[in-house]
Amino acid sequence: MTTTKHAVVIVGYGGMGSYHAKLIKDNQRLEVTGTYDVLENRREVSVKEGYPAYESYEAVLNDPSVEVILIATPNDVHKDLAIQAFKAGKHVICEKPVTLSVSDFKEMLAAADEANKVLMVHQNRRWDEDFLTIKQMYNEKTIGDLFRIESRVHGANGIPGDWRHLEEFGGGMLLDWGVHLLDQMIFMMDSKITSLSSRLSYILGDGVDDGFEAVLQFENGVSAVIEVGTTNFITLPRWYVKGTEGTGVIEDWSLNGRIVTRNQDAVKVEPKPIQAGVGLTKTMAPPSEEATITDALPEPFRQPSSFFDNFAAVIEGTAEPIVKNEEVLRVLNIIDAVFESGRTGETIKDFDIYPS
């Protein structure tokens, strides 16, 4: 039996827009039927790649065959494009960050509710296997209860592209990569943040941050370090986690890593002092070979479906969204707090990430 696919038009046919077209190409429930971009050369690329290009956004909105508009433009215009789409009776997939402020996002949600249409934000890194491996370790207590989670992405190429250097377009690394890492943390554990402190980096001389560090303390006892850098010629591990029974590390997106746990059957042996620099230490002496067990990383947590399959099911009324808008709202509130702490140098305590 042949099922009619939901027609999707991609608005903004740059790097991410064309990437979305590739992701949707083999989807059984969605079909890219066209694109729109303000730049003529991007419309020409779209046609060459087999997707008809609309000459205006109004033409997209007025086409009754279009069910879904996928917004992959610079961040500052997400809100206006989405609200226009809802008023035209379209569902919306929006690239992250969904918009630049909590108030703007609430306007988008209100417009979606009024039109009875679906808004889902493409927080695609909830499907990254490195993250899902850590989520599995958190859920299953592979190394005991996790109490320290360090999440980092490092590069040495500065801020890519053009508009990402400019504040008015929503540039900077907190909004580019921080939104992913914060979203992963919120998706992994539903716990109140009791304190947050941050530092933003402006080493490259742009008007936006080229990196940041944030330390979040959660009510459940987890301390999280989230770091993004674009000036790192030597990178630190993608993940470093500590649990009550061991330590885990994931070096990169290729899942190079391991876990080391305490050997419960080993006879406890007092460590012998080692030479450390010009002194001796027992505290920092490595454990004996018998005292620990080194294992491969566990299999990652499995999402019930892909982002696009889940979106199709949501608009058909047969599933709940994996990326929930209340979670997106929490992340926007945390981003605001990271900016504030970075600006003032103060730790923010007991702030509400669950606003109405």
mmCIF file of N, CA, C and O in Angstrom, residues 175-240:
data_model
loop_
_atom_site.group_PDB
_atom_site.id
_atom_site.type_symbol
_atom_site.label_atom_id
_atom_site.label_comp_id
_atom_site.label_asym_id
_atom_site.label_seq_id
_atom_site.Cartn_x
_atom_site.Cartn_y
_atom_site.Cartn_z
ATOM 1 N N LEU A 175 25.107 29.922 21.397
ATOM 2 C CA LEU A 175 23.890 29.656 20.644
ATOM 3 C C LEU A 175 24.091 28.616 19.544
ATOM 4 O O LEU A 175 23.125 27.977 19.103
ATOM 5 N N ASP A 176 25.331 28.422 19.118
ATOM 6 C CA ASP A 176 25.601 27.466 18.039
ATOM 7 C C ASP A 176 25.785 26.055 18.586
ATOM 8 O O ASP A 176 25.104 25.118 18.161
ATOM 9 N N TRP A 177 26.715 25.892 19.514
ATOM 10 C CA TRP A 177 27.000 24.573 20.076
ATOM 11 C C TRP A 177 26.502 24.396 21.506
ATOM 12 O O TRP A 177 26.116 23.307 21.914
ATOM 13 N N GLY A 178 26.510 25.491 22.272
ATOM 14 C CA GLY A 178 26.040 25.378 23.651
ATOM 15 C C GLY A 178 24.614 24.888 23.741
ATOM 16 O O GLY A 178 24.268 24.108 24.633
ATOM 17 N N VAL A 179 23.773 25.315 22.803
ATOM 18 C CA VAL A 179 22.379 24.889 22.808
ATOM 19 C C VAL A 179 22.264 23.373 22.675
ATOM 20 O O VAL A 179 21.357 22.756 23.252
ATOM 21 N N HIS A 180 23.189 22.744 21.944
ATOM 22 C CA HIS A 180 23.187 21.282 21.823
ATOM 23 C C HIS A 180 23.592 20.617 23.136
ATOM 24 O O HIS A 180 22.933 19.685 23.612
ATOM 25 N N LEU A 181 24.700 21.065 23.708
ATOM 26 C CA LEU A 181 25.230 20.390 24.895
ATOM 27 C C LEU A 181 24.320 20.582 26.098
ATOM 28 O O LEU A 181 24.147 19.660 26.906
ATOM 29 N N LEU A 182 23.737 21.761 26.218
ATOM 30 C CA LEU A 182 22.778 21.996 27.301
ATOM 31 C C LEU A 182 21.519 21.167 27.091
ATOM 32 O O LEU A 182 20.967 20.605 28.046
ATOM 33 N N ASP A 183 21.067 21.069 25.855
ATOM 34 C CA ASP A 183 19.885 20.258 25.559
ATOM 35 C C ASP A 183 20.135 18.790 25.904
ATOM 36 O O ASP A 183 19.263 18.123 26.466
ATOM 37 N N GLN A 184 21.303 18.279 25.588
ATOM 38 C CA GLN A 184 21.621 16.892 25.929
ATOM 39 C C GLN A 184 21.551 16.678 27.438
ATOM 40 O O GLN A 184 21.003 15.670 27.912
ATOM 41 N N MET A 185 22.077 17.627 28.209
ATOM 42 C CA MET A 185 22.084 17.480 29.656
ATOM 43 C C MET A 185 20.665 17.497 30.217
ATOM 44 O O MET A 185 20.320 16.695 31.089
ATOM 45 N N ILE A 186 19.819 18.400 29.701
ATOM 46 C CA ILE A 186 18.437 18.483 30.177
ATOM 47 C C ILE A 186 17.652 17.237 29.776
ATOM 48 O O ILE A 186 16.825 16.726 30.545
ATOM 49 N N PHE A 187 17.898 16.727 28.575
ATOM 50 C CA PHE A 187 17.211 15.525 28.114
ATOM 51 C C PHE A 187 17.631 14.309 28.936
ATOM 52 O O PHE A 187 16.819 13.419 29.192
ATOM 53 N N MET A 188 18.888 14.271 29.362
ATOM 54 C CA MET A 188 19.401 13.118 30.102
ATOM 55 C C MET A 188 18.832 13.047 31.509
ATOM 56 O O MET A 188 18.509 11.972 31.998
ATOM 57 N N MET A 189 18.720 14.182 32.173
ATOM 58 C CA MET A 189 18.275 14.130 33.570
ATOM 59 C C MET A 189 17.344 15.298 33.881
ATOM 60 O O MET A 189 17.657 16.453 33.616
ATOM 61 N N ASP A 190 16.219 14.966 34.439
ATOM 62 C CA ASP A 190 15.209 15.952 34.805
ATOM 63 C C ASP A 190 15.439 16.334 36.256
ATOM 64 O O ASP A 190 14.916 15.719 37.182
ATOM 65 N N SER A 191 16.248 17.365 36.458
ATOM 66 C CA SER A 191 16.581 17.782 37.817
ATOM 67 C C SER A 191 16.762 19.296 37.849
ATOM 68 O O SER A 191 17.259 19.892 36.887
ATOM 69 N N LYS A 192 16.370 19.895 38.942
ATOM 70 C CA LYS A 192 16.527 21.339 39.110
ATOM 71 C C LYS A 192 18.007 21.718 39.165
ATOM 72 O O LYS A 192 18.827 20.991 39.722
ATOM 73 N N ILE A 193 18.347 22.852 38.581
ATOM 74 C CA ILE A 193 19.700 23.394 38.694
ATOM 75 C C ILE A 193 19.753 24.272 39.936
ATOM 76 O O ILE A 193 18.978 25.227 40.062
ATOM 77 N N THR A 194 20.647 23.949 40.857
ATOM 78 C CA THR A 194 20.746 24.727 42.093
ATOM 79 C C THR A 194 21.760 25.858 41.994
ATOM 80 O O THR A 194 21.685 26.823 42.757
ATOM 81 N N SER A 195 22.724 25.732 41.078
ATOM 82 C CA SER A 195 23.653 26.846 40.856
ATOM 83 C C SER A 195 24.277 26.732 39.483
ATOM 84 O O SER A 195 24.407 25.629 38.933
ATOM 85 N N LEU A 196 24.654 27.891 38.937
ATOM 86 C CA LEU A 196 25.263 27.947 37.603
ATOM 87 C C LEU A 196 26.267 29.093 37.581
ATOM 88 O O LEU A 196 25.983 30.198 38.044
ATOM 89 N N SER A 197 27.447 28.805 37.050
ATOM 90 C CA SER A 197 28.443 29.854 36.823
ATOM 91 C C SER A 197 29.067 29.640 35.457
ATOM 92 O O SER A 197 29.113 28.511 34.952
ATOM 93 N N SER A 198 29.541 30.722 34.839
ATOM 94 C CA SER A 198 30.074 30.589 33.484
ATOM 95 C C SER A 198 31.115 31.655 33.193
ATOM 96 O O SER A 198 31.183 32.698 33.868
ATOM 97 N N ARG A 199 31.910 31.365 32.172
ATOM 98 C CA ARG A 199 32.847 32.329 31.604
ATOM 99 C C ARG A 199 32.754 32.219 30.098
ATOM 100 O O ARG A 199 32.776 31.116 29.546
ATOM 101 N N LEU A 200 32.633 33.354 29.421
ATOM 102 C CA LEU A 200 32.587 33.378 27.962
ATOM 103 C C LEU A 200 33.910 33.896 27.422
ATOM 104 O O LEU A 200 34.552 34.748 28.036
ATOM 105 N N SER A 201 34.311 33.364 26.271
ATOM 106 C CA SER A 201 35.593 33.718 25.660
ATOM 107 C C SER A 201 35.375 34.622 24.450
ATOM 108 O O SER A 201 34.488 34.375 23.632
ATOM 109 N N TYR A 202 36.190 35.672 24.369
ATOM 110 C CA TYR A 202 36.152 36.590 23.221
ATOM 111 C C TYR A 202 37.571 36.794 22.679
ATOM 112 O O TYR A 202 37.942 37.872 22.239
ATOM 113 N N ILE A 203 38.355 35.708 22.685
ATOM 114 C CA ILE A 203 39.765 35.760 22.298
ATOM 115 C C ILE A 203 39.945 36.210 20.853
ATOM 116 O O ILE A 203 40.890 36.923 20.513
ATOM 117 N N LEU A 204 39.031 35.819 19.970
ATOM 118 C CA LEU A 204 39.201 36.080 18.536
ATOM 119 C C LEU A 204 38.797 37.492 18.129
ATOM 120 O O LEU A 204 38.956 37.867 16.964
ATOM 121 N N GLY A 205 38.242 38.254 19.058
ATOM 122 C CA GLY A 205 37.935 39.645 18.765
ATOM 123 C C GLY A 205 36.596 39.896 18.115
ATOM 124 O O GLY A 205 36.319 41.007 17.656
ATOM 125 N N ASP A 206 35.742 38.872 18.054
ATOM 126 C CA ASP A 206 34.407 39.075 17.503
ATOM 127 C C ASP A 206 33.493 39.701 18.555
ATOM 128 O O ASP A 206 33.786 39.698 19.749
ATOM 129 N N GLY A 207 32.351 40.197 18.111
ATOM 130 C CA GLY A 207 31.376 40.734 19.039
ATOM 131 C C GLY A 207 30.569 39.660 19.736
ATOM 132 O O GLY A 207 29.755 39.956 20.618
ATOM 133 N N VAL A 208 30.765 38.407 19.354
ATOM 134 C CA VAL A 208 30.079 37.271 19.969
ATOM 135 C C VAL A 208 31.111 36.330 20.568
ATOM 136 O O VAL A 208 32.301 36.394 20.244
ATOM 137 N N ASP A 209 30.640 35.454 21.450
ATOM 138 C CA ASP A 209 31.571 34.538 22.120
ATOM 139 C C ASP A 209 32.114 33.505 21.146
ATOM 140 O O ASP A 209 31.393 32.971 20.300
ATOM 141 N N ASP A 210 33.434 33.228 21.269
ATOM 142 C CA ASP A 210 34.046 32.164 20.474
ATOM 143 C C ASP A 210 34.192 30.881 21.281
ATOM 144 O O ASP A 210 34.808 29.913 20.834
ATOM 145 N N GLY A 211 33.617 30.853 22.465
ATOM 146 C CA GLY A 211 33.627 29.681 23.319
ATOM 147 C C GLY A 211 33.130 30.054 24.701
ATOM 148 O O GLY A 211 32.936 31.234 25.020
ATOM 149 N N PHE A 212 32.913 29.042 25.534
ATOM 150 C CA PHE A 212 32.456 29.309 26.894
ATOM 151 C C PHE A 212 32.692 28.080 27.759
ATOM 152 O O PHE A 212 32.907 26.962 27.253
ATOM 153 N N GLU A 213 32.659 28.302 29.059
ATOM 154 C CA GLU A 213 32.659 27.236 30.051
ATOM 155 C C GLU A 213 31.511 27.499 31.011
ATOM 156 O O GLU A 213 31.323 28.630 31.462
ATOM 157 N N ALA A 214 30.742 26.482 31.315
ATOM 158 C CA ALA A 214 29.652 26.611 32.285
ATOM 159 C C ALA A 214 29.705 25.442 33.254
ATOM 160 O O ALA A 214 29.956 24.302 32.851
ATOM 161 N N VAL A 215 29.494 25.731 34.523
ATOM 162 C CA VAL A 215 29.436 24.710 35.563
ATOM 163 C C VAL A 215 28.040 24.731 36.154
ATOM 164 O O VAL A 215 27.590 25.764 36.673
ATOM 165 N N LEU A 216 27.348 23.603 36.064
ATOM 166 C CA LEU A 216 25.976 23.486 36.547
ATOM 167 C C LEU A 216 25.930 22.466 37.677
ATOM 168 O O LEU A 216 26.446 21.345 37.534
ATOM 169 N N GLN A 217 25.329 22.849 38.787
ATOM 170 C CA GLN A 217 25.108 21.912 39.883
ATOM 171 C C GLN A 217 23.635 21.561 39.914
ATOM 172 O O GLN A 217 22.774 22.457 39.991
ATOM 173 N N PHE A 218 23.327 20.273 39.841
ATOM 174 C CA PHE A 218 21.941 19.813 39.826
ATOM 175 C C PHE A 218 21.516 19.325 41.206
ATOM 176 O O PHE A 218 22.334 18.859 41.998
ATOM 177 N N GLU A 219 20.226 19.408 41.460
ATOM 178 C CA GLU A 219 19.682 19.000 42.746
ATOM 179 C C GLU A 219 19.906 17.518 43.020
ATOM 180 O O GLU A 219 20.000 17.097 44.172
ATOM 181 N N ASN A 220 20.013 16.715 41.954
ATOM 182 C CA ASN A 220 20.214 15.275 42.135
ATOM 183 C C ASN A 220 21.658 14.910 42.482
ATOM 184 O O ASN A 220 21.996 13.729 42.586
ATOM 185 N N GLY A 221 22.536 15.914 42.664
ATOM 186 C CA GLY A 221 23.904 15.659 43.073
ATOM 187 C C GLY A 221 24.914 15.665 41.953
ATOM 188 O O GLY A 221 26.120 15.559 42.205
ATOM 189 N N VAL A 222 24.460 15.783 40.713
ATOM 190 C CA VAL A 222 25.375 15.782 39.571
ATOM 191 C C VAL A 222 25.960 17.177 39.368
ATOM 192 O O VAL A 222 25.233 18.175 39.362
ATOM 193 N N SER A 223 27.267 17.228 39.197
ATOM 194 C CA SER A 223 27.953 18.454 38.798
ATOM 195 C C SER A 223 28.359 18.301 37.346
ATOM 196 O O SER A 223 29.008 17.320 36.982
ATOM 197 N N ALA A 224 27.956 19.254 36.497
ATOM 198 C CA ALA A 224 28.229 19.158 35.064
ATOM 199 C C ALA A 224 29.096 20.317 34.610
ATOM 200 O O ALA A 224 28.858 21.469 34.987
ATOM 201 N N VAL A 225 30.105 19.999 33.809
ATOM 202 C CA VAL A 225 30.944 21.005 33.171
ATOM 203 C C VAL A 225 30.663 20.939 31.676
ATOM 204 O O VAL A 225 30.777 19.870 31.069
ATOM 205 N N ILE A 226 30.288 22.061 31.096
ATOM 206 C CA ILE A 226 30.005 22.130 29.665
ATOM 207 C C ILE A 226 30.932 23.171 29.063
ATOM 208 O O ILE A 226 30.993 24.307 29.532
ATOM 209 N N GLU A 227 31.663 22.756 28.037
ATOM 210 C CA GLU A 227 32.683 23.647 27.463
ATOM 211 C C GLU A 227 32.675 23.563 25.947
ATOM 212 O O GLU A 227 32.604 22.467 25.375
ATOM 213 N N VAL A 228 32.739 24.713 25.315
ATOM 214 C CA VAL A 228 32.877 24.801 23.860
ATOM 215 C C VAL A 228 34.056 25.718 23.570
ATOM 216 O O VAL A 228 34.177 26.791 24.166
ATOM 217 N N GLY A 229 34.934 25.281 22.680
ATOM 218 C CA GLY A 229 36.091 26.100 22.320
ATOM 219 C C GLY A 229 36.369 26.031 20.831
ATOM 220 O O GLY A 229 36.169 24.989 20.203
ATOM 221 N N THR A 230 36.818 27.135 20.276
ATOM 222 C CA THR A 230 37.179 27.176 18.851
ATOM 223 C C THR A 230 38.640 27.567 18.658
ATOM 224 O O THR A 230 39.055 27.879 17.549
ATOM 225 N N THR A 231 39.417 27.536 19.759
ATOM 226 C CA THR A 231 40.836 27.896 19.697
ATOM 227 C C THR A 231 41.692 26.793 20.303
ATOM 228 O O THR A 231 42.768 27.047 20.828
ATOM 229 N N ASN A 232 41.207 25.549 20.217
ATOM 230 C CA ASN A 232 41.865 24.412 20.862
ATOM 231 C C ASN A 232 42.591 23.553 19.829
ATOM 232 O O ASN A 232 41.962 22.765 19.125
ATOM 233 N N PHE A 233 43.899 23.696 19.772
ATOM 234 C CA PHE A 233 44.681 22.890 18.835
ATOM 235 C C PHE A 233 44.975 21.499 19.398
ATOM 236 O O PHE A 233 45.355 20.591 18.653
ATOM 237 N N ILE A 234 44.819 21.340 20.688
ATOM 238 C CA ILE A 234 44.833 20.027 21.331
ATOM 239 C C ILE A 234 43.512 19.911 22.071
ATOM 240 O O ILE A 234 43.178 20.748 22.904
ATOM 241 N N THR A 235 42.735 18.885 21.750
ATOM 242 C CA THR A 235 41.389 18.776 22.317
ATOM 243 C C THR A 235 41.377 17.868 23.539
ATOM 244 O O THR A 235 42.158 16.921 23.640
ATOM 245 N N LEU A 236 40.477 18.169 24.443
ATOM 246 C CA LEU A 236 40.193 17.301 25.576
ATOM 247 C C LEU A 236 39.113 16.304 25.165
ATOM 248 O O LEU A 236 38.446 16.482 24.146
ATOM 249 N N PRO A 237 38.888 15.241 25.962
ATOM 250 C CA PRO A 237 37.883 14.242 25.576
ATOM 251 C C PRO A 237 36.494 14.844 25.414
ATOM 252 O O PRO A 237 36.129 15.808 26.091
ATOM 253 N N ARG A 238 35.735 14.239 24.505
ATOM 254 C CA ARG A 238 34.347 14.670 24.291
ATOM 255 C C ARG A 238 33.552 14.503 25.586
ATOM 256 O O ARG A 238 32.741 15.365 25.920
ATOM 257 N N TRP A 239 33.755 13.406 26.299
ATOM 258 C CA TRP A 239 33.064 13.150 27.565
ATOM 259 C C TRP A 239 34.049 12.591 28.586
ATOM 260 O O TRP A 239 34.892 11.757 28.252
ATOM 261 N N TYR A 240 33.924 13.032 29.813
ATOM 262 C CA TYR A 240 34.644 12.447 30.946
ATOM 263 C C TYR A 240 33.655 12.398 32.100
ATOM 264 O O TYR A 240 33.113 13.431 32.507
#
